[in-house]
Amino acid sequence: MSESIPGSNGPDHVEDSAEQAQAETPPSEAPAGEDRVDEPAAPRPAAPAPGPAAPKPGAPRPAAPKPSALRRPKPSAVPAAAAPTTPVAPVVHDAAEEASAAGFGRVDDDGTVYVRETAGERSVGQYPGVSTDEALSLYVRRYLDLVAKVALFDTRLDSADLSVREIDQTLSKLTEETAEPAAVGDLDALRARVAGLRDRAAERRKQLDAERAAAKDRAVEARTAIVEAAEKIASTDPAKMQWRPAGEELRGLLDQWKDAQRHGPRIDRPSEEALWKRFSHARTAFDRERRHFFAELEQRNTAAKATKEALVADAEALQHSTDWGATAGAYRDLMAQWKAAGRANRKDDDALWARFRAAQDTFFGARDEANAAIDAEYGENLKVKEQLLVEAEALLPVTDLAAAKAALRDLQDRWEDAGKVPRGDIQRVEGRLRAVESAVREADDARWKRTNPETQARAEGAAAQLEEAIAGLEAELAAARESGDGRAVEELETAIAARRSWLEQVVQAAEDSRG
């Protein structure tokens, strides 16, 4: 599963190529003025160097442009293919603005056009052979185009579609274009407006930098979450790992990484390389553990298959045995070994189990048939023993121990003579006979306890001691009555009564021991 990021520039090759493409893309502002698509196609007068530009004596004057060249074409006259794809400065039709801008210029007799600035008057070009208004009109329109470009940049500066690179490039271009333009208008105010935009651009640049830093932080967090998810999978105990779902999850995480790399914010190279190293290490560790796990699994499957093949051979060798008891025990041992052998792969394990089970079924089926025949033969014996059980259970409860013992001995002899019963009835009938035998035995034990000589001797001795004690207490009672000690009389009478009660119990026990 381990793979390097496509490309030769490391983890951030996608962002590098995107950045390079962005750097090679020109700013979105289209140049205004003489490069506009809606400018007339007529030849333009060359702009002379700053300062008076009087024609040399005898030099031919340039041909004056036709009036139609100064008029803008209708919108339908612009070819569709030439329509601009980026925002351009709108065409200004405000006569008041044109008149105000024209107030900053003048035209001398030879058609040289001048503009007034704080630094003084400066020549901006020459347009001979036309009226003053026509000469100023061309340069005023250039000024108004610059105003429109500055206004467009002012508007776009508050939007989210300008990058830091575009802001810097556009601001640099506007600064250059407004430095000494071949235009007539309030150039000082226009430069001041550009200077103000420079301060706003700096604030906008800070805002964009902050947004870019926040986006980078979010991108780092997202990449880190991908890496941590991969590391969690890789650190799972191989014995508890669900390899197929885990592998699919890792592939999904790799797709997320690639998508974030291609379409997400760019993060710095050291952070991306460090995260990619962790991610790659997690995937490598997962692959290594997976190969190790399945290699061990294959070894275990192979060993289990060999062991079970031997067990199947033993089971098939015993399947026709008629030594029912010993062979049944052997099959129990084989089953225990089968369970301890572990599993082979599913296909082999199922096939071997089918053979093992078939051998068992053959043996136990034959044994069951033999037992069925024996049970049929033993059915008559069962009837005899059930009749003997009726006689034996009639002895209970035991009232005459000697007669009960003699009858039970006779029943036991006839029980043995009756023979075997079917296997399914052995425990039932034997249990009923054992219950009668236990009851007779308990009655015999109870009689022995009662007639035990040692018990009788202890009872007689206790009776003699109690009689002697009672005689002594009666003498003390007579003396207490003569002396009139009522309290002593009461205590002695209580003591004598208690000992007489004990004496009665001892005498009864002695009589019971005699039978």
Short mmCIF file of C-alpha atoms in Angstrom, two decimals:
data_model
loop_
_atom_site.label_atom_id
_atom_site.label_comp_id
_atom_site.label_asym_id
_atom_site.label_seq_id
_atom_site.Cartn_x
_atom_site.Cartn_y
_atom_site.Cartn_z
CA MET A 1 0.00 0.00 0.00
CA SER A 2 2.91 2.32 0.59
CA GLU A 3 3.38 4.77 -2.22
CA SER A 4 5.09 8.09 -2.71
CA ILE A 5 3.17 11.17 -3.71
CA PRO A 6 2.94 11.41 -7.50
CA GLY A 7 5.36 13.84 -9.11
CA SER A 8 8.99 14.64 -8.60
CA ASN A 9 8.68 17.62 -6.25
CA GLY A 10 7.65 15.86 -3.09
CA PRO A 11 4.39 16.11 -1.15
CA ASP A 12 3.46 19.60 -2.32
CA HIS A 13 4.06 19.22 -6.04
CA VAL A 14 0.41 19.89 -6.76
CA GLU A 15 0.47 23.18 -4.90
CA ASP A 16 3.80 24.12 -6.50
CA SER A 17 2.40 23.66 -9.99
CA ALA A 18 -0.74 25.60 -9.07
CA GLU A 19 1.37 28.42 -7.64
CA GLN A 20 3.52 28.50 -10.75
CA ALA A 21 0.46 28.62 -12.98
CA GLN A 22 -0.90 31.46 -10.89
CA ALA A 23 2.39 33.34 -11.14
CA GLU A 24 2.39 32.97 -14.90
CA THR A 25 -1.18 34.21 -15.21
CA PRO A 26 -1.31 37.96 -15.89
CA PRO A 27 -3.30 40.19 -13.52
CA SER A 28 -7.00 40.29 -14.09
CA GLU A 29 -7.11 44.05 -14.75
CA ALA A 30 -7.01 44.72 -18.48
CA PRO A 31 -5.04 47.81 -19.55
CA ALA A 32 -7.18 50.78 -20.34
CA GLY A 33 -6.58 53.70 -22.60
CA GLU A 34 -4.88 53.13 -25.89
CA ASP A 35 -5.01 49.29 -25.51
CA ARG A 36 -8.79 49.06 -25.03
CA VAL A 37 -10.70 46.96 -27.54
CA ASP A 38 -13.19 49.73 -28.06
CA GLU A 39 -10.60 52.34 -29.02
CA PRO A 40 -10.71 53.60 -32.62
CA ALA A 41 -8.37 51.95 -35.06
CA ALA A 42 -7.13 55.31 -36.37
CA PRO A 43 -3.42 56.10 -36.00
CA ARG A 44 -2.54 57.93 -32.82
CA PRO A 45 -0.15 60.88 -32.59
CA ALA A 46 3.15 60.01 -30.99
CA ALA A 47 3.62 61.35 -27.49
CA PRO A 48 6.75 63.54 -27.43
CA ALA A 49 9.22 63.65 -24.61
CA PRO A 50 8.42 66.05 -21.76
CA GLY A 51 8.88 69.72 -22.60
CA PRO A 52 7.92 71.87 -25.57
CA ALA A 53 7.75 69.92 -28.75
CA ALA A 54 7.76 72.45 -31.60
CA PRO A 55 8.19 70.97 -35.09
CA LYS A 56 11.47 71.52 -36.86
CA PRO A 57 11.45 74.07 -39.67
CA GLY A 58 10.67 72.45 -42.94
CA ALA A 59 9.65 69.13 -41.38
CA PRO A 60 6.40 67.69 -42.74
CA ARG A 61 3.51 67.79 -40.29
CA PRO A 62 1.77 64.50 -39.48
CA ALA A 63 -1.56 64.03 -41.10
CA ALA A 64 -4.46 64.99 -38.90
CA PRO A 65 -6.67 62.12 -37.81
CA LYS A 66 -10.11 61.93 -39.25
CA PRO A 67 -12.98 63.00 -37.00
CA SER A 68 -14.45 59.52 -37.23
CA ALA A 69 -11.32 58.17 -35.58
CA LEU A 70 -12.17 60.11 -32.44
CA ARG A 71 -15.67 58.64 -32.15
CA ARG A 72 -16.21 55.35 -30.27
CA PRO A 73 -17.78 52.53 -32.29
CA LYS A 74 -21.17 51.17 -31.37
CA PRO A 75 -21.15 48.09 -29.12
CA SER A 76 -22.30 45.92 -32.03
CA ALA A 77 -19.25 46.98 -34.02
CA VAL A 78 -16.89 45.16 -31.63
CA PRO A 79 -16.38 41.53 -32.75
CA ALA A 80 -17.64 38.93 -30.29
CA ALA A 81 -14.30 37.13 -30.31
CA ALA A 82 -12.59 40.33 -29.20
CA ALA A 83 -14.83 40.82 -26.16
CA PRO A 84 -12.69 41.10 -23.01
CA THR A 85 -12.83 38.22 -20.53
CA THR A 86 -11.53 40.30 -17.61
CA PRO A 87 -13.09 43.43 -16.07
CA VAL A 88 -12.26 46.62 -17.97
CA ALA A 89 -12.75 50.27 -17.16
CA PRO A 90 -16.22 51.40 -18.19
CA VAL A 91 -16.66 54.03 -20.91
CA VAL A 92 -17.32 57.43 -19.42
CA HIS A 93 -19.92 59.64 -21.08
CA ASP A 94 -20.14 62.32 -18.35
CA ALA A 95 -19.71 65.63 -20.15
CA ALA A 96 -19.14 67.44 -16.87
CA GLU A 97 -16.18 65.19 -16.01
CA GLU A 98 -14.73 65.67 -19.49
CA ALA A 99 -15.06 69.45 -19.19
CA SER A 100 -13.51 69.41 -15.72
CA ALA A 101 -10.58 67.32 -16.92
CA ALA A 102 -10.10 69.53 -19.99
CA GLY A 103 -9.64 72.48 -17.64
CA PHE A 104 -6.20 71.06 -16.69
CA GLY A 105 -4.88 71.22 -20.25
CA ARG A 106 -4.20 73.54 -23.12
CA VAL A 107 -3.22 73.30 -26.79
CA ASP A 108 -0.76 75.68 -28.49
CA ASP A 109 -0.85 76.77 -32.07
CA ASP A 110 1.13 73.82 -33.44
CA GLY A 111 -1.19 71.27 -31.78
CA THR A 112 1.03 70.44 -28.81
CA VAL A 113 -1.07 69.45 -25.82
CA TYR A 114 -0.02 70.40 -22.27
CA VAL A 115 -1.31 69.39 -18.83
CA ARG A 116 -1.00 71.43 -15.65
CA GLU A 117 0.32 69.67 -12.55
CA THR A 118 1.61 70.81 -9.19
CA ALA A 119 5.16 70.44 -10.49
CA GLY A 120 4.35 72.65 -13.47
CA GLU A 121 3.15 72.33 -17.02
CA ARG A 122 4.13 69.22 -18.99
CA SER A 123 3.73 68.33 -22.66
CA VAL A 124 1.78 65.17 -23.19
CA GLY A 125 1.61 64.97 -27.00
CA GLN A 126 0.87 66.73 -30.26
CA TYR A 127 -2.29 66.65 -32.34
CA PRO A 128 -1.92 69.22 -35.17
CA GLY A 129 -4.49 70.10 -37.74
CA VAL A 130 -7.54 69.80 -35.53
CA SER A 131 -9.42 72.10 -33.24
CA THR A 132 -8.38 72.64 -29.65
CA ASP A 133 -11.37 70.72 -28.34
CA GLU A 134 -10.61 67.77 -30.61
CA ALA A 135 -6.95 67.74 -29.55
CA LEU A 136 -7.84 67.83 -25.85
CA SER A 137 -10.59 65.24 -26.25
CA LEU A 138 -8.16 62.40 -27.00
CA TYR A 139 -6.00 63.08 -23.96
CA VAL A 140 -8.97 63.74 -21.69
CA ARG A 141 -10.39 60.34 -22.63
CA ARG A 142 -7.09 58.77 -21.72
CA TYR A 143 -7.27 60.46 -18.35
CA LEU A 144 -10.84 59.30 -17.82
CA ASP A 145 -9.79 55.75 -18.75
CA LEU A 146 -7.13 55.92 -16.02
CA VAL A 147 -9.78 57.19 -13.60
CA ALA A 148 -11.99 54.26 -14.54
CA LYS A 149 -9.16 51.76 -13.98
CA VAL A 150 -8.43 53.26 -10.56
CA ALA A 151 -12.14 53.15 -9.69
CA LEU A 152 -12.34 49.52 -10.80
CA PHE A 153 -9.38 48.59 -8.63
CA ASP A 154 -10.96 50.54 -5.76
CA THR A 155 -14.13 48.48 -6.14
CA ARG A 156 -12.37 45.13 -6.50
CA LEU A 157 -10.14 45.80 -3.52
CA ASP A 158 -13.05 45.08 -1.20
CA SER A 159 -14.01 41.85 -2.97
CA ALA A 160 -12.62 38.39 -2.33
CA ASP A 161 -11.45 37.67 -5.88
CA LEU A 162 -8.12 39.48 -5.65
CA SER A 163 -5.04 37.68 -4.46
CA VAL A 164 -2.08 39.37 -2.80
CA ARG A 165 -0.10 38.94 -6.00
CA GLU A 166 -2.83 40.60 -8.09
CA ILE A 167 -3.12 43.49 -5.62
CA ASP A 168 0.61 44.17 -5.77
CA GLN A 169 0.82 43.85 -9.54
CA THR A 170 -2.23 46.04 -10.19
CA LEU A 171 -1.10 48.68 -7.70
CA SER A 172 2.37 48.73 -9.27
CA LYS A 173 0.89 49.08 -12.74
CA LEU A 174 -1.44 51.90 -11.71
CA THR A 175 1.44 53.72 -10.02
CA GLU A 176 3.49 53.42 -13.19
CA GLU A 177 0.62 54.47 -15.47
CA THR A 178 -0.22 57.55 -13.36
CA ALA A 179 3.39 58.70 -12.95
CA GLU A 180 3.62 60.75 -16.20
CA PRO A 181 0.70 59.68 -18.35
CA ALA A 182 -0.03 61.14 -21.76
CA ALA A 183 -3.35 62.37 -20.50
CA VAL A 184 -5.08 65.59 -19.50
CA GLY A 185 -6.94 65.88 -16.23
CA ASP A 186 -6.46 66.27 -12.48
CA LEU A 187 -3.44 63.98 -12.37
CA ASP A 188 -2.38 65.16 -8.91
CA ALA A 189 -5.75 64.09 -7.46
CA LEU A 190 -5.53 60.81 -9.36
CA ARG A 191 -2.05 60.10 -7.94
CA ALA A 192 -3.32 60.98 -4.46
CA ARG A 193 -6.17 58.51 -4.93
CA VAL A 194 -3.71 55.82 -6.00
CA ALA A 195 -1.61 56.62 -2.91
CA GLY A 196 -4.74 56.18 -0.76
CA LEU A 197 -5.44 52.86 -2.44
CA ARG A 198 -1.90 51.84 -1.54
CA ASP A 199 -2.74 52.18 2.16
CA ARG A 200 -6.00 50.27 1.72
CA ALA A 201 -4.17 47.62 -0.26
CA ALA A 202 -1.75 47.17 2.63
CA GLU A 203 -4.67 46.56 5.01
CA ARG A 204 -6.28 44.22 2.49
CA ARG A 205 -2.97 42.41 2.12
CA LYS A 206 -2.79 41.91 5.89
CA GLN A 207 -6.35 40.61 5.88
CA LEU A 208 -5.62 38.19 3.05
CA ASP A 209 -2.42 37.07 4.80
CA ALA A 210 -4.43 36.42 7.97
CA GLU A 211 -7.07 34.50 6.03
CA ARG A 212 -4.36 32.53 4.27
CA ALA A 213 -2.69 31.74 7.61
CA ALA A 214 -6.04 30.62 9.07
CA ALA A 215 -6.73 28.48 6.02
CA LYS A 216 -3.24 27.01 6.36
CA ASP A 217 -3.89 26.21 10.03
CA ARG A 218 -7.17 24.52 9.12
CA ALA A 219 -5.42 22.59 6.38
CA VAL A 220 -2.71 21.45 8.81
CA GLU A 221 -5.40 20.36 11.28
CA ALA A 222 -7.22 18.43 8.53
CA ARG A 223 -4.01 16.73 7.39
CA THR A 224 -3.10 15.97 11.01
CA ALA A 225 -6.52 14.36 11.53
CA ILE A 226 -5.89 12.16 8.48
CA VAL A 227 -2.47 11.17 9.85
CA GLU A 228 -3.81 10.43 13.34
CA ALA A 229 -6.59 8.29 11.90
CA ALA A 230 -4.00 6.30 9.92
CA GLU A 231 -1.76 5.94 13.00
CA LYS A 232 -4.73 4.70 15.06
CA ILE A 233 -5.41 1.99 12.48
CA ALA A 234 -1.73 1.02 12.33
CA SER A 235 -1.51 0.75 16.14
CA THR A 236 -4.48 -1.64 16.45
CA ASP A 237 -3.66 -5.06 17.91
CA PRO A 238 -3.15 -7.41 14.92
CA ALA A 239 -5.17 -10.07 16.72
CA LYS A 240 -8.18 -7.70 16.82
CA MET A 241 -7.65 -6.09 13.41
CA GLN A 242 -10.34 -6.36 10.73
CA TRP A 243 -7.86 -6.28 7.87
CA ARG A 244 -10.16 -5.72 4.89
CA PRO A 245 -12.19 -2.81 6.38
CA ALA A 246 -9.00 -1.31 7.83
CA GLY A 247 -7.26 -1.48 4.44
CA GLU A 248 -10.22 0.20 2.75
CA GLU A 249 -10.23 2.92 5.41
CA LEU A 250 -6.53 3.58 4.85
CA ARG A 251 -7.10 3.86 1.10
CA GLY A 252 -9.89 6.34 1.79
CA LEU A 253 -7.54 8.38 3.98
CA LEU A 254 -4.96 8.41 1.17
CA ASP A 255 -7.61 9.72 -1.23
CA GLN A 256 -8.47 12.45 1.28
CA TRP A 257 -4.79 13.39 1.50
CA LYS A 258 -4.46 13.64 -2.28
CA ASP A 259 -7.67 15.67 -2.56
CA ALA A 260 -6.50 18.07 0.15
CA GLN A 261 -3.14 18.37 -1.62
CA ARG A 262 -4.69 19.12 -5.02
CA HIS A 263 -7.61 21.34 -4.02
CA GLY A 264 -6.99 22.48 -0.44
CA PRO A 265 -4.94 25.43 0.83
CA ARG A 266 -1.21 25.09 0.50
CA ILE A 267 0.73 24.46 3.70
CA ASP A 268 4.41 24.98 4.28
CA ARG A 269 6.75 22.30 2.95
CA PRO A 270 8.32 21.26 6.33
CA SER A 271 4.88 20.69 7.92
CA GLU A 272 3.59 18.77 4.90
CA GLU A 273 6.71 16.64 4.65
CA ALA A 274 6.61 15.84 8.39
CA LEU A 275 2.91 14.88 8.22
CA TRP A 276 3.45 12.85 5.06
CA LYS A 277 6.32 11.02 6.73
CA ARG A 278 4.05 10.05 9.64
CA PHE A 279 1.26 9.05 7.27
CA SER A 280 3.59 6.97 5.11
CA HIS A 281 5.11 5.33 8.18
CA ALA A 282 1.61 4.36 9.46
CA ARG A 283 0.69 2.82 6.11
CA THR A 284 4.02 0.98 5.92
CA ALA A 285 3.56 -0.37 9.47
CA PHE A 286 0.03 -1.52 8.60
CA ASP A 287 1.27 -3.33 5.47
CA ARG A 288 4.10 -4.96 7.40
CA GLU A 289 1.78 -6.20 10.16
CA ARG A 290 -0.76 -7.40 7.62
CA ARG A 291 1.86 -9.41 5.71
CA HIS A 292 3.23 -10.81 8.97
CA PHE A 293 -0.27 -11.71 10.21
CA PHE A 294 -1.28 -13.52 7.04
CA ALA A 295 2.09 -15.27 6.81
CA GLU A 296 1.61 -16.65 10.33
CA LEU A 297 -2.01 -17.46 9.53
CA GLU A 298 -0.90 -19.44 6.50
CA GLN A 299 1.61 -21.35 8.62
CA ARG A 300 -1.05 -22.11 11.23
CA ASN A 301 -3.50 -23.16 8.54
CA THR A 302 -0.92 -25.47 7.00
CA ALA A 303 -0.05 -27.03 10.39
CA ALA A 304 -3.74 -27.41 11.29
CA LYS A 305 -4.45 -29.02 7.92
CA ALA A 306 -1.65 -31.59 8.41
CA THR A 307 -2.83 -32.40 11.94
CA LYS A 308 -6.44 -32.78 10.89
CA GLU A 309 -5.54 -34.95 7.92
CA ALA A 310 -3.86 -37.35 10.37
CA LEU A 311 -6.93 -37.26 12.66
CA VAL A 312 -9.21 -37.98 9.71
CA ALA A 313 -7.06 -40.97 8.77
CA ASP A 314 -7.33 -42.32 12.35
CA ALA A 315 -11.09 -41.74 12.42
CA GLU A 316 -11.61 -43.51 9.10
CA ALA A 317 -9.50 -46.45 10.33
CA LEU A 318 -11.86 -46.88 13.34
CA GLN A 319 -15.18 -46.44 11.57
CA HIS A 320 -15.87 -50.19 11.13
CA SER A 321 -14.77 -51.26 14.65
CA THR A 322 -17.26 -53.28 16.74
CA ASP A 323 -15.45 -52.72 20.04
CA TRP A 324 -18.10 -50.22 20.96
CA GLY A 325 -16.84 -48.94 24.29
CA ALA A 326 -13.15 -48.58 23.49
CA THR A 327 -13.79 -47.14 20.03
CA ALA A 328 -16.29 -44.59 21.37
CA GLY A 329 -13.61 -43.43 23.82
CA ALA A 330 -11.08 -43.22 20.98
CA TYR A 331 -13.46 -41.01 19.00
CA ARG A 332 -13.84 -38.72 22.02
CA ASP A 333 -10.07 -38.35 22.18
CA LEU A 334 -9.89 -37.65 18.44
CA MET A 335 -12.56 -34.94 18.80
CA ALA A 336 -10.60 -33.26 21.61
CA GLN A 337 -7.48 -33.29 19.42
CA TRP A 338 -9.49 -31.89 16.50
CA LYS A 339 -10.64 -28.90 18.58
CA ALA A 340 -7.11 -28.26 19.85
CA ALA A 341 -5.61 -28.36 16.33
CA GLY A 342 -7.08 -24.98 15.31
CA ARG A 343 -8.55 -24.08 11.95
CA ALA A 344 -7.14 -24.58 8.49
CA ASN A 345 -8.40 -22.37 5.68
CA ARG A 346 -12.16 -22.58 5.28
CA LYS A 347 -12.21 -24.78 2.16
CA ASP A 348 -9.75 -27.37 3.52
CA ASP A 349 -11.24 -27.30 7.02
CA ASP A 350 -14.78 -27.91 5.76
CA ALA A 351 -13.65 -30.80 3.54
CA LEU A 352 -11.67 -32.48 6.34
CA TRP A 353 -14.50 -32.05 8.82
CA ALA A 354 -16.93 -33.68 6.41
CA ARG A 355 -14.67 -36.75 6.21
CA PHE A 356 -14.13 -36.84 10.00
CA ARG A 357 -17.85 -36.51 10.64
CA ALA A 358 -18.66 -39.22 8.09
CA ALA A 359 -16.30 -41.68 9.84
CA GLN A 360 -17.91 -40.90 13.21
CA ASP A 361 -21.41 -41.31 11.80
CA THR A 362 -20.47 -44.69 10.31
CA PHE A 363 -19.20 -46.01 13.65
CA PHE A 364 -21.93 -44.59 15.88
CA GLY A 365 -24.64 -45.57 13.39
CA ALA A 366 -23.45 -49.18 13.53
CA ARG A 367 -23.26 -49.02 17.33
CA ASP A 368 -26.79 -47.64 17.57
CA GLU A 369 -28.10 -50.46 15.38
CA ALA A 370 -26.38 -53.04 17.60
CA ASN A 371 -27.72 -51.36 20.74
CA ALA A 372 -31.21 -51.34 19.26
CA ALA A 373 -31.05 -55.09 18.77
CA ILE A 374 -29.76 -55.58 22.30
CA ASP A 375 -32.45 -53.29 23.71
CA ALA A 376 -35.12 -55.37 22.01
CA GLU A 377 -33.66 -58.49 23.62
CA TYR A 378 -33.46 -56.84 27.05
CA GLY A 379 -37.04 -55.56 26.97
CA GLU A 380 -38.40 -58.68 28.75
CA ASN A 381 -35.77 -58.34 31.48
CA LEU A 382 -36.97 -54.77 32.07
CA LYS A 383 -40.51 -55.99 32.72
CA VAL A 384 -39.25 -58.44 35.37
CA LYS A 385 -37.19 -55.78 37.14
CA GLU A 386 -40.02 -53.28 37.15
CA GLN A 387 -42.20 -55.92 38.94
CA LEU A 388 -39.40 -56.50 41.47
CA LEU A 389 -39.26 -52.74 42.07
CA VAL A 390 -42.95 -52.75 42.96
CA GLU A 391 -42.27 -55.42 45.62
CA ALA A 392 -39.23 -53.62 46.94
CA GLU A 393 -40.95 -50.22 47.24
CA ALA A 394 -43.80 -51.92 49.17
CA LEU A 395 -41.31 -52.51 52.07
CA LEU A 396 -41.26 -48.78 52.77
CA PRO A 397 -41.60 -47.31 55.27
CA VAL A 398 -39.69 -49.92 57.33
CA THR A 399 -41.71 -51.11 60.34
CA ASP A 400 -40.23 -54.55 60.83
CA LEU A 401 -36.51 -54.22 60.20
CA ALA A 402 -35.65 -57.93 60.29
CA ALA A 403 -38.45 -58.87 57.84
CA ALA A 404 -37.56 -55.98 55.55
CA LYS A 405 -33.89 -57.00 55.43
CA ALA A 406 -34.77 -60.61 54.60
CA ALA A 407 -37.21 -59.60 51.86
CA LEU A 408 -34.68 -57.18 50.35
CA ARG A 409 -32.00 -59.87 50.15
CA ASP A 410 -34.40 -62.12 48.26
CA LEU A 411 -35.29 -59.26 45.88
CA GLN A 412 -31.62 -58.53 45.20
CA ASP A 413 -30.98 -62.14 44.25
CA ARG A 414 -33.89 -62.19 41.83
CA TRP A 415 -32.76 -58.80 40.46
CA GLU A 416 -29.39 -60.22 39.45
CA ASP A 417 -31.03 -63.29 37.90
CA ALA A 418 -33.31 -61.09 35.76
CA GLY A 419 -30.34 -59.95 33.61
CA LYS A 420 -29.59 -56.70 31.78
CA VAL A 421 -32.12 -54.08 30.72
CA PRO A 422 -31.99 -51.62 27.74
CA ARG A 423 -29.30 -48.93 28.09
CA GLY A 424 -31.81 -46.12 28.27
CA ASP A 425 -33.55 -47.67 31.31
CA ILE A 426 -30.50 -48.69 33.38
CA GLN A 427 -30.18 -45.51 35.43
CA ARG A 428 -33.93 -45.27 36.04
CA VAL A 429 -34.48 -48.79 37.43
CA GLU A 430 -31.16 -48.96 39.28
CA GLY A 431 -31.95 -45.65 40.95
CA ARG A 432 -35.29 -46.88 42.26
CA LEU A 433 -33.70 -50.05 43.75
CA ARG A 434 -30.89 -47.96 45.34
CA ALA A 435 -33.52 -45.82 47.06
CA VAL A 436 -35.13 -48.87 48.74
CA GLU A 437 -31.72 -50.23 49.79
CA SER A 438 -30.79 -46.85 51.31
CA ALA A 439 -34.02 -46.69 53.33
CA VAL A 440 -33.48 -50.18 54.83
CA ARG A 441 -29.85 -49.34 55.60
CA GLU A 442 -30.82 -46.14 57.39
CA ALA A 443 -33.39 -48.03 59.51
CA ASP A 444 -30.74 -50.57 60.46
CA ASP A 445 -28.30 -47.81 61.44
CA ALA A 446 -30.91 -46.12 63.62
CA ARG A 447 -31.63 -49.39 65.47
CA TRP A 448 -27.95 -49.93 66.12
CA LYS A 449 -27.62 -46.51 67.65
CA ARG A 450 -30.48 -47.27 70.02
CA THR A 451 -29.11 -50.68 71.12
CA ASN A 452 -25.48 -49.64 71.40
CA PRO A 453 -24.18 -50.96 74.87
CA GLU A 454 -22.01 -47.94 75.39
CA THR A 455 -24.97 -45.62 74.87
CA GLN A 456 -27.06 -47.68 77.34
CA ALA A 457 -24.31 -47.64 80.00
CA ARG A 458 -23.93 -43.88 79.72
CA ALA A 459 -27.69 -43.43 80.11
CA GLU A 460 -27.85 -45.62 83.25
CA GLY A 461 -24.92 -43.79 84.83
CA ALA A 462 -26.51 -40.42 84.17
CA ALA A 463 -29.77 -41.63 85.74
CA ALA A 464 -28.00 -42.75 88.94
CA GLN A 465 -26.25 -39.37 89.24
CA LEU A 466 -29.50 -37.49 88.79
CA GLU A 467 -31.27 -39.64 91.41
CA GLU A 468 -28.49 -38.97 93.91
CA ALA A 469 -28.63 -35.24 93.20
CA ILE A 470 -32.40 -35.14 93.60
CA ALA A 471 -32.14 -36.92 97.02
CA GLY A 472 -29.62 -34.32 98.22
CA LEU A 473 -31.79 -31.44 97.07
CA GLU A 474 -34.86 -32.92 98.82
CA ALA A 475 -32.92 -33.07 102.13
CA GLU A 476 -31.94 -29.41 101.73
CA LEU A 477 -35.57 -28.57 100.90
CA ALA A 478 -36.79 -30.19 104.16
CA ALA A 479 -34.25 -28.21 106.14
CA ALA A 480 -35.24 -24.96 104.44
CA ARG A 481 -38.91 -25.53 105.20
CA GLU A 482 -38.12 -26.15 108.89
CA SER A 483 -36.13 -22.92 109.07
CA GLY A 484 -38.88 -21.00 107.23
CA ASP A 485 -36.53 -19.75 104.44
CA GLY A 486 -39.10 -19.20 101.74
CA ARG A 487 -36.61 -18.02 99.12
CA ALA A 488 -34.40 -21.11 99.55
CA VAL A 489 -37.48 -23.33 99.42
CA GLU A 490 -38.50 -21.80 96.09
CA GLU A 491 -35.04 -22.20 94.53
CA LEU A 492 -34.68 -25.81 95.71
CA GLU A 493 -38.10 -26.81 94.42
CA THR A 494 -37.18 -25.39 90.97
CA ALA A 495 -33.87 -27.26 90.92
CA ILE A 496 -35.52 -30.55 91.96
CA ALA A 497 -38.19 -30.20 89.24
CA ALA A 498 -35.53 -29.62 86.54
CA ARG A 499 -33.48 -32.65 87.56
CA ARG A 500 -36.53 -34.89 87.68
CA SER A 501 -37.31 -33.82 84.06
CA TRP A 502 -33.77 -34.70 83.02
CA LEU A 503 -34.09 -38.05 84.81
CA GLU A 504 -37.24 -38.90 82.85
CA GLN A 505 -35.47 -38.24 79.55
CA VAL A 506 -32.47 -40.36 80.53
CA VAL A 507 -34.67 -43.24 81.64
CA GLN A 508 -36.61 -43.08 78.34
CA ALA A 509 -33.35 -43.16 76.36
CA ALA A 510 -32.17 -46.18 78.32
CA GLU A 511 -35.41 -48.03 77.60
CA ASP A 512 -35.11 -47.21 73.88
CA SER A 513 -31.58 -48.58 73.77
CA ARG A 514 -32.84 -51.89 75.08
CA GLY A 515 -35.18 -52.17 72.08
#
